[in-house]
């Protein structure tokens, strides 16, 4: 499954709570939600490099767990 990410402007900071790194990607909250990352408010969120990595990792984990659950 392709994850849609948009390029964003400079100076936007990460939307994850307690993170103030410069964001490199914008992601819809729907997708962030499925990765179980805490975000604030808006429909679109912004992730820094570190949290974008974490997001991708969590997406994989979540999908793996779902697969297990449904294959039992
Ligand atoms: Zn961050």
PDB file of N, CA and C and ligand atoms in Angstrom:
ATOM      1  N   UNK A   1       0.842  -1.200   0.000  1.00  0.00           N
ATOM      2  CA  UNK A   1       0.000   0.000   0.000  1.00  0.00           C
ATOM      3  C   UNK A   1       0.874   1.247   0.000  1.00  0.00           C
ATOM      4  N   UNK A   2       0.613   2.126  -0.899  1.00  0.00           N
ATOM      5  CA  UNK A   2       1.393   3.370  -0.958  1.00  0.00           C
ATOM      6  C   UNK A   2       0.900   4.357   0.092  1.00  0.00           C
ATOM      7  N   UNK A   3       1.847   5.009   0.715  1.00  0.00           N
ATOM      8  CA  UNK A   3       1.491   6.030   1.690  1.00  0.00           C
ATOM      9  C   UNK A   3       1.681   7.393   1.030  1.00  0.00           C
ATOM     10  N   UNK A   4       0.595   8.147   0.959  1.00  0.00           N
ATOM     11  CA  UNK A   4       0.713   9.457   0.334  1.00  0.00           C
ATOM     12  C   UNK A   4       1.358  10.455   1.278  1.00  0.00           C
ATOM     13  N   UNK A   5       2.383  11.093   0.797  1.00  0.00           N
ATOM     14  CA  UNK A   5       2.989  12.179   1.569  1.00  0.00           C
ATOM     15  C   UNK A   5       3.255  13.353   0.641  1.00  0.00           C
ATOM     16  N   UNK A   6       3.042  14.536   1.146  1.00  0.00           N
ATOM     17  CA  UNK A   6       3.272  15.721   0.333  1.00  0.00           C
ATOM     18  C   UNK A   6       4.533  16.424   0.760  1.00  0.00           C
ATOM     19  N   UNK A   7       5.144  17.116  -0.172  1.00  0.00           N
ATOM     20  CA  UNK A   7       6.274  17.950   0.207  1.00  0.00           C
ATOM     21  C   UNK A   7       5.753  19.226   0.860  1.00  0.00           C
ATOM     22  N   UNK A   8       6.484  19.679   1.840  1.00  0.00           N
ATOM     23  CA  UNK A   8       6.017  20.837   2.588  1.00  0.00           C
ATOM     24  C   UNK A   8       7.076  21.921   2.655  1.00  0.00           C
ATOM     25  N   UNK A   9       6.641  23.087   3.049  1.00  0.00           N
ATOM     26  CA  UNK A   9       7.546  24.223   3.108  1.00  0.00           C
ATOM     27  C   UNK A   9       8.478  24.176   4.301  1.00  0.00           C
ATOM     28  N   UNK A  10       9.469  25.022   4.273  1.00  0.00           N
ATOM     29  CA  UNK A  10      10.401  25.089   5.395  1.00  0.00           C
ATOM     30  C   UNK A  10       9.782  25.832   6.569  1.00  0.00           C
ATOM     31  N   UNK A  11      10.262  25.493   7.760  1.00  0.00           N
ATOM     32  CA  UNK A  11       9.838  26.222   8.944  1.00  0.00           C
ATOM     33  C   UNK A  11       8.633  25.646   9.634  1.00  0.00           C
ATOM     34  N   UNK A  12       8.038  24.583   9.066  1.00  0.00           N
ATOM     35  CA  UNK A  12       6.917  23.927   9.732  1.00  0.00           C
ATOM     36  C   UNK A  12       7.470  22.875  10.687  1.00  0.00           C
ATOM     37  N   UNK A  13       6.919  22.860  11.878  1.00  0.00           N
ATOM     38  CA  UNK A  13       7.454  21.925  12.871  1.00  0.00           C
ATOM     39  C   UNK A  13       6.578  20.694  13.021  1.00  0.00           C
ATOM     40  N   UNK A  14       7.165  19.671  13.577  1.00  0.00           N
ATOM     41  CA  UNK A  14       6.529  18.381  13.783  1.00  0.00           C
ATOM     42  C   UNK A  14       5.256  18.504  14.637  1.00  0.00           C
ATOM     43  N   UNK A  15       4.232  17.754  14.253  1.00  0.00           N
ATOM     44  CA  UNK A  15       2.942  17.824  14.961  1.00  0.00           C
ATOM     45  C   UNK A  15       2.853  16.877  16.146  1.00  0.00           C
ATOM     46  N   UNK A  16       3.827  16.028  16.319  1.00  0.00           N
ATOM     47  CA  UNK A  16       3.819  15.106  17.457  1.00  0.00           C
ATOM     48  C   UNK A  16       3.994  15.887  18.758  1.00  0.00           C
ATOM     49  N   UNK A  17       3.237  15.476  19.779  1.00  0.00           N
ATOM     50  CA  UNK A  17       3.335  16.134  21.072  1.00  0.00           C
ATOM     51  C   UNK A  17       4.773  16.122  21.577  1.00  0.00           C
ATOM     52  N   UNK A  18       5.184  17.216  22.137  1.00  0.00           N
ATOM     53  CA  UNK A  18       6.518  17.333  22.728  1.00  0.00           C
ATOM     54  C   UNK A  18       7.665  17.263  21.731  1.00  0.00           C
ATOM     55  N   UNK A  19       7.375  17.454  20.462  1.00  0.00           N
ATOM     56  CA  UNK A  19       8.454  17.464  19.473  1.00  0.00           C
ATOM     57  C   UNK A  19       8.439  18.795  18.744  1.00  0.00           C
ATOM     58  N   UNK A  20       9.598  19.404  18.616  1.00  0.00           N
ATOM     59  CA  UNK A  20       9.648  20.692  17.919  1.00  0.00           C
ATOM     60  C   UNK A  20      10.679  20.678  16.801  1.00  0.00           C
ATOM     61  N   UNK A  21      10.931  19.498  16.276  1.00  0.00           N
ATOM     62  CA  UNK A  21      11.830  19.376  15.130  1.00  0.00           C
ATOM     63  C   UNK A  21      11.159  19.944  13.882  1.00  0.00           C
ATOM     64  N   UNK A  22      11.982  20.311  12.908  1.00  0.00           N
ATOM     65  CA  UNK A  22      11.439  20.770  11.633  1.00  0.00           C
ATOM     66  C   UNK A  22      10.823  19.580  10.889  1.00  0.00           C
ATOM     67  N   UNK A  23       9.597  19.793  10.397  1.00  0.00           N
ATOM     68  CA  UNK A  23       8.890  18.717   9.702  1.00  0.00           C
ATOM     69  C   UNK A  23       9.422  18.535   8.288  1.00  0.00           C
ATOM     70  N   UNK A  24       9.432  17.293   7.831  1.00  0.00           N
ATOM     71  CA  UNK A  24       9.855  17.001   6.457  1.00  0.00           C
ATOM     72  C   UNK A  24       8.725  16.432   5.615  1.00  0.00           C
ATOM     73  N   UNK A  25       7.660  15.972   6.268  1.00  0.00           N
ATOM     74  CA  UNK A  25       6.557  15.354   5.528  1.00  0.00           C
ATOM     75  C   UNK A  25       5.222  15.758   6.147  1.00  0.00           C
ATOM     76  N   UNK A  26       4.208  15.873   5.300  1.00  0.00           N
ATOM     77  CA  UNK A  26       2.859  16.051   5.827  1.00  0.00           C
ATOM     78  C   UNK A  26       2.069  14.775   5.558  1.00  0.00           C
ATOM     79  N   UNK A  27       1.273  14.407   6.525  1.00  0.00           N
ATOM     80  CA  UNK A  27       0.532  13.147   6.473  1.00  0.00           C
ATOM     81  C   UNK A  27      -0.871  13.379   7.006  1.00  0.00           C
ATOM     82  N   UNK A  28      -1.861  12.726   6.400  1.00  0.00           N
ATOM     83  CA  UNK A  28      -3.226  12.896   6.889  1.00  0.00           C
ATOM     84  C   UNK A  28      -3.377  12.245   8.262  1.00  0.00           C
ATOM     85  N   UNK A  29      -4.195  12.835   9.095  1.00  0.00           N
ATOM     86  CA  UNK A  29      -4.373  12.329  10.456  1.00  0.00           C
ATOM     87  C   UNK A  29      -4.927  10.918  10.486  1.00  0.00           C
ATOM     88  N   UNK A  30      -5.664  10.589   9.461  1.00  0.00           N
ATOM     89  CA  UNK A  30      -6.229   9.247   9.356  1.00  0.00           C
ATOM     90  C   UNK A  30      -5.115   8.203   9.377  1.00  0.00           C
ATOM     91  N   UNK A  31      -4.074   8.470   8.597  1.00  0.00           N
ATOM     92  CA  UNK A  31      -2.951   7.540   8.525  1.00  0.00           C
ATOM     93  C   UNK A  31      -2.138   7.550   9.810  1.00  0.00           C
ATOM     94  N   UNK A  32      -1.975   8.736  10.388  1.00  0.00           N
ATOM     95  CA  UNK A  32      -1.253   8.835  11.658  1.00  0.00           C
ATOM     96  C   UNK A  32      -1.988   8.069  12.747  1.00  0.00           C
ATOM     97  N   UNK A  33      -3.287   8.164  12.693  1.00  0.00           N
ATOM     98  CA  UNK A  33      -4.117   7.492  13.678  1.00  0.00           C
ATOM     99  C   UNK A  33      -3.924   5.984  13.614  1.00  0.00           C
ATOM    100  N   UNK A  34      -3.846   5.467  12.427  1.00  0.00           N
ATOM    101  CA  UNK A  34      -3.674   4.025  12.263  1.00  0.00           C
ATOM    102  C   UNK A  34      -2.307   3.573  12.747  1.00  0.00           C
ATOM    103  N   UNK A  35      -1.364   4.506  12.817  1.00  0.00           N
ATOM    104  CA  UNK A  35      -0.037   4.191  13.341  1.00  0.00           C
ATOM    105  C   UNK A  35       0.041   4.477  14.839  1.00  0.00           C
ATOM    106  N   UNK A  36      -1.070   4.936  15.389  1.00  0.00           N
ATOM    107  CA  UNK A  36      -1.184   5.210  16.819  1.00  0.00           C
ATOM    108  C   UNK A  36      -0.163   6.226  17.334  1.00  0.00           C
ATOM    109  N   UNK A  37       0.033   7.255  16.556  1.00  0.00           N
ATOM    110  CA  UNK A  37       0.892   8.341  17.018  1.00  0.00           C
ATOM    111  C   UNK A  37       0.009   9.465  17.529  1.00  0.00           C
ATOM    112  N   UNK A  38       0.474  10.099  18.590  1.00  0.00           N
ATOM    113  CA  UNK A  38      -0.315  11.184  19.170  1.00  0.00           C
ATOM    114  C   UNK A  38      -0.095  12.472  18.384  1.00  0.00           C
ATOM    115  N   UNK A  39      -1.194  13.043  17.962  1.00  0.00           N
ATOM    116  CA  UNK A  39      -1.107  14.280  17.201  1.00  0.00           C
ATOM    117  C   UNK A  39      -2.123  15.292  17.725  1.00  0.00           C
ATOM    118  N   UNK A  40      -1.970  16.506  17.316  1.00  0.00           N
ATOM    119  CA  UNK A  40      -2.866  17.537  17.807  1.00  0.00           C
ATOM    120  C   UNK A  40      -3.712  18.122  16.687  1.00  0.00           C
ATOM    121  N   UNK A  41      -5.001  18.224  16.943  1.00  0.00           N
ATOM    122  CA  UNK A  41      -5.933  18.983  16.113  1.00  0.00           C
ATOM    123  C   UNK A  41      -6.087  18.697  14.638  1.00  0.00           C
ATOM    124  N   UNK A  42      -5.478  19.539  13.843  1.00  0.00           N
ATOM    125  CA  UNK A  42      -5.757  19.668  12.415  1.00  0.00           C
ATOM    126  C   UNK A  42      -5.915  18.377  11.605  1.00  0.00           C
ATOM    127  N   UNK A  43      -6.455  18.543  10.409  1.00  0.00           N
ATOM    128  CA  UNK A  43      -6.717  17.379   9.562  1.00  0.00           C
ATOM    129  C   UNK A  43      -5.439  16.809   8.973  1.00  0.00           C
ATOM    130  N   UNK A  44      -4.456  17.667   8.827  1.00  0.00           N
ATOM    131  CA  UNK A  44      -3.192  17.231   8.291  1.00  0.00           C
ATOM    132  C   UNK A  44      -2.106  17.464   9.326  1.00  0.00           C
ATOM    133  N   UNK A  45      -1.205  16.541   9.445  1.00  0.00           N
ATOM    134  CA  UNK A  45      -0.152  16.697  10.416  1.00  0.00           C
ATOM    135  C   UNK A  45       1.200  16.670   9.729  1.00  0.00           C
ATOM    136  N   UNK A  46       2.179  17.144  10.462  1.00  0.00           N
ATOM    137  CA  UNK A  46       3.515  17.228   9.901  1.00  0.00           C
ATOM    138  C   UNK A  46       4.473  16.453  10.772  1.00  0.00           C
ATOM    139  N   UNK A  47       5.350  15.725  10.110  1.00  0.00           N
ATOM    140  CA  UNK A  47       6.292  14.900  10.856  1.00  0.00           C
ATOM    141  C   UNK A  47       7.732  15.278  10.544  1.00  0.00           C
ATOM    142  N   UNK A  48       8.555  15.259  11.584  1.00  0.00           N
ATOM    143  CA  UNK A  48       9.988  15.433  11.391  1.00  0.00           C
ATOM    144  C   UNK A  48      10.570  14.108  10.905  1.00  0.00           C
ATOM    145  N   UNK A  49      11.822  14.135  10.559  1.00  0.00           N
ATOM    146  CA  UNK A  49      12.477  12.943  10.017  1.00  0.00           C
ATOM    147  C   UNK A  49      12.356  11.751  10.971  1.00  0.00           C
ATOM    148  N   UNK A  50      12.625  12.013  12.230  1.00  0.00           N
ATOM    149  CA  UNK A  50      12.605  10.947  13.235  1.00  0.00           C
ATOM    150  C   UNK A  50      11.209  10.334  13.384  1.00  0.00           C
ATOM    151  N   UNK A  51      10.202  11.194  13.480  1.00  0.00           N
ATOM    152  CA  UNK A  51       8.853  10.680  13.662  1.00  0.00           C
ATOM    153  C   UNK A  51       8.285  10.077  12.380  1.00  0.00           C
ATOM    154  N   UNK A  52       8.765  10.532  11.251  1.00  0.00           N
ATOM    155  CA  UNK A  52       8.338   9.921   9.997  1.00  0.00           C
ATOM    156  C   UNK A  52       8.820   8.473   9.935  1.00  0.00           C
ATOM    157  N   UNK A  53      10.056   8.263  10.362  1.00  0.00           N
ATOM    158  CA  UNK A  53      10.589   6.900  10.462  1.00  0.00           C
ATOM    159  C   UNK A  53       9.754   6.060  11.414  1.00  0.00           C
ATOM    160  N   UNK A  54       9.459   6.650  12.563  1.00  0.00           N
ATOM    161  CA  UNK A  54       8.662   5.957  13.576  1.00  0.00           C
ATOM    162  C   UNK A  54       7.276   5.616  13.017  1.00  0.00           C
ATOM    163  N   UNK A  55       6.709   6.569  12.301  1.00  0.00           N
ATOM    164  CA  UNK A  55       5.405   6.383  11.666  1.00  0.00           C
ATOM    165  C   UNK A  55       5.424   5.176  10.719  1.00  0.00           C
ATOM    166  N   UNK A  56       6.436   5.124   9.873  1.00  0.00           N
ATOM    167  CA  UNK A  56       6.526   4.018   8.917  1.00  0.00           C
ATOM    168  C   UNK A  56       6.690   2.683   9.637  1.00  0.00           C
ATOM    169  N   UNK A  57       7.487   2.702  10.702  1.00  0.00           N
ATOM    170  CA  UNK A  57       7.715   1.490  11.482  1.00  0.00           C
ATOM    171  C   UNK A  57       6.417   1.022  12.143  1.00  0.00           C
ATOM    172  N   UNK A  58       5.703   1.960  12.739  1.00  0.00           N
ATOM    173  CA  UNK A  58       4.459   1.611  13.425  1.00  0.00           C
ATOM    174  C   UNK A  58       3.395   1.133  12.451  1.00  0.00           C
ATOM    175  N   UNK A  59       3.376   1.735  11.275  1.00  0.00           N
ATOM    176  CA  UNK A  59       2.438   1.278  10.253  1.00  0.00           C
ATOM    177  C   UNK A  59       2.666  -0.189   9.951  1.00  0.00           C
ATOM    178  N   UNK A  60       3.932  -0.542   9.799  1.00  0.00           N
ATOM    179  CA  UNK A  60       4.264  -1.935   9.511  1.00  0.00           C
ATOM    180  C   UNK A  60       3.819  -2.845  10.648  1.00  0.00           C
ATOM    181  N   UNK A  61       4.130  -2.440  11.876  1.00  0.00           N
ATOM    182  CA  UNK A  61       3.762  -3.247  13.039  1.00  0.00           C
ATOM    183  C   UNK A  61       2.260  -3.426  13.135  1.00  0.00           C
ATOM    184  N   UNK A  62       1.535  -2.352  12.936  1.00  0.00           N
ATOM    185  CA  UNK A  62       0.082  -2.390  13.029  1.00  0.00           C
ATOM    186  C   UNK A  62      -0.501  -3.354  12.010  1.00  0.00           C
ATOM    187  N   UNK A  63       0.017  -3.290  10.806  1.00  0.00           N
ATOM    188  CA  UNK A  63      -0.498  -4.158   9.756  1.00  0.00           C
ATOM    189  C   UNK A  63      -0.162  -5.614  10.041  1.00  0.00           C
ATOM    190  N   UNK A  64       1.015  -5.846  10.632  1.00  0.00           N
ATOM    191  CA  UNK A  64       1.410  -7.209  10.962  1.00  0.00           C
ATOM    192  C   UNK A  64       0.477  -7.782  12.027  1.00  0.00           C
ATOM    193  N   UNK A  65       0.180  -6.993  13.028  1.00  0.00           N
ATOM    194  CA  UNK A  65      -0.722  -7.413  14.099  1.00  0.00           C
ATOM    195  C   UNK A  65      -2.114  -7.711  13.532  1.00  0.00           C
ATOM    196  N   UNK A  66      -2.587  -6.836  12.643  1.00  0.00           N
ATOM    197  CA  UNK A  66      -3.889  -7.053  12.019  1.00  0.00           C
ATOM    198  C   UNK A  66      -3.930  -8.373  11.265  1.00  0.00           C
ATOM    199  N   UNK A  67      -2.834  -8.657  10.584  1.00  0.00           N
ATOM    200  CA  UNK A  67      -2.769  -9.878   9.803  1.00  0.00           C
ATOM    201  C   UNK A  67      -2.859 -11.099  10.726  1.00  0.00           C
ATOM    202  N   UNK A  68      -2.118 -11.027  11.838  1.00  0.00           N
ATOM    203  CA  UNK A  68      -2.178 -12.121  12.798  1.00  0.00           C
ATOM    204  C   UNK A  68      -3.595 -12.312  13.308  1.00  0.00           C
ATOM    205  N   UNK A  69      -4.179 -11.194  13.682  1.00  0.00           N
ATOM    206  CA  UNK A  69      -5.505 -11.246  14.284  1.00  0.00           C
ATOM    207  C   UNK A  69      -6.505 -11.909  13.338  1.00  0.00           C
ATOM    208  N   UNK A  70      -6.413 -11.520  12.068  1.00  0.00           N
ATOM    209  CA  UNK A  70      -7.411 -12.014  11.122  1.00  0.00           C
ATOM    210  C   UNK A  70      -7.116 -13.398  10.594  1.00  0.00           C
ATOM    211  N   UNK A  71      -5.892 -13.853  10.782  1.00  0.00           N
ATOM    212  CA  UNK A  71      -5.564 -15.173  10.229  1.00  0.00           C
ATOM    213  C   UNK A  71      -5.810 -16.287  11.267  1.00  0.00           C
ATOM    214  N   UNK A  72      -6.132 -15.899  12.512  1.00  0.00           N
ATOM    215  CA  UNK A  72      -6.387 -16.907  13.539  1.00  0.00           C
ATOM    216  C   UNK A  72      -7.758 -17.547  13.320  1.00  0.00           C
TER     217      UNK A  72
HETATM  218 ZN1  LIG B   1       8.882  14.875  15.549  1.00  0.00          ZN
END
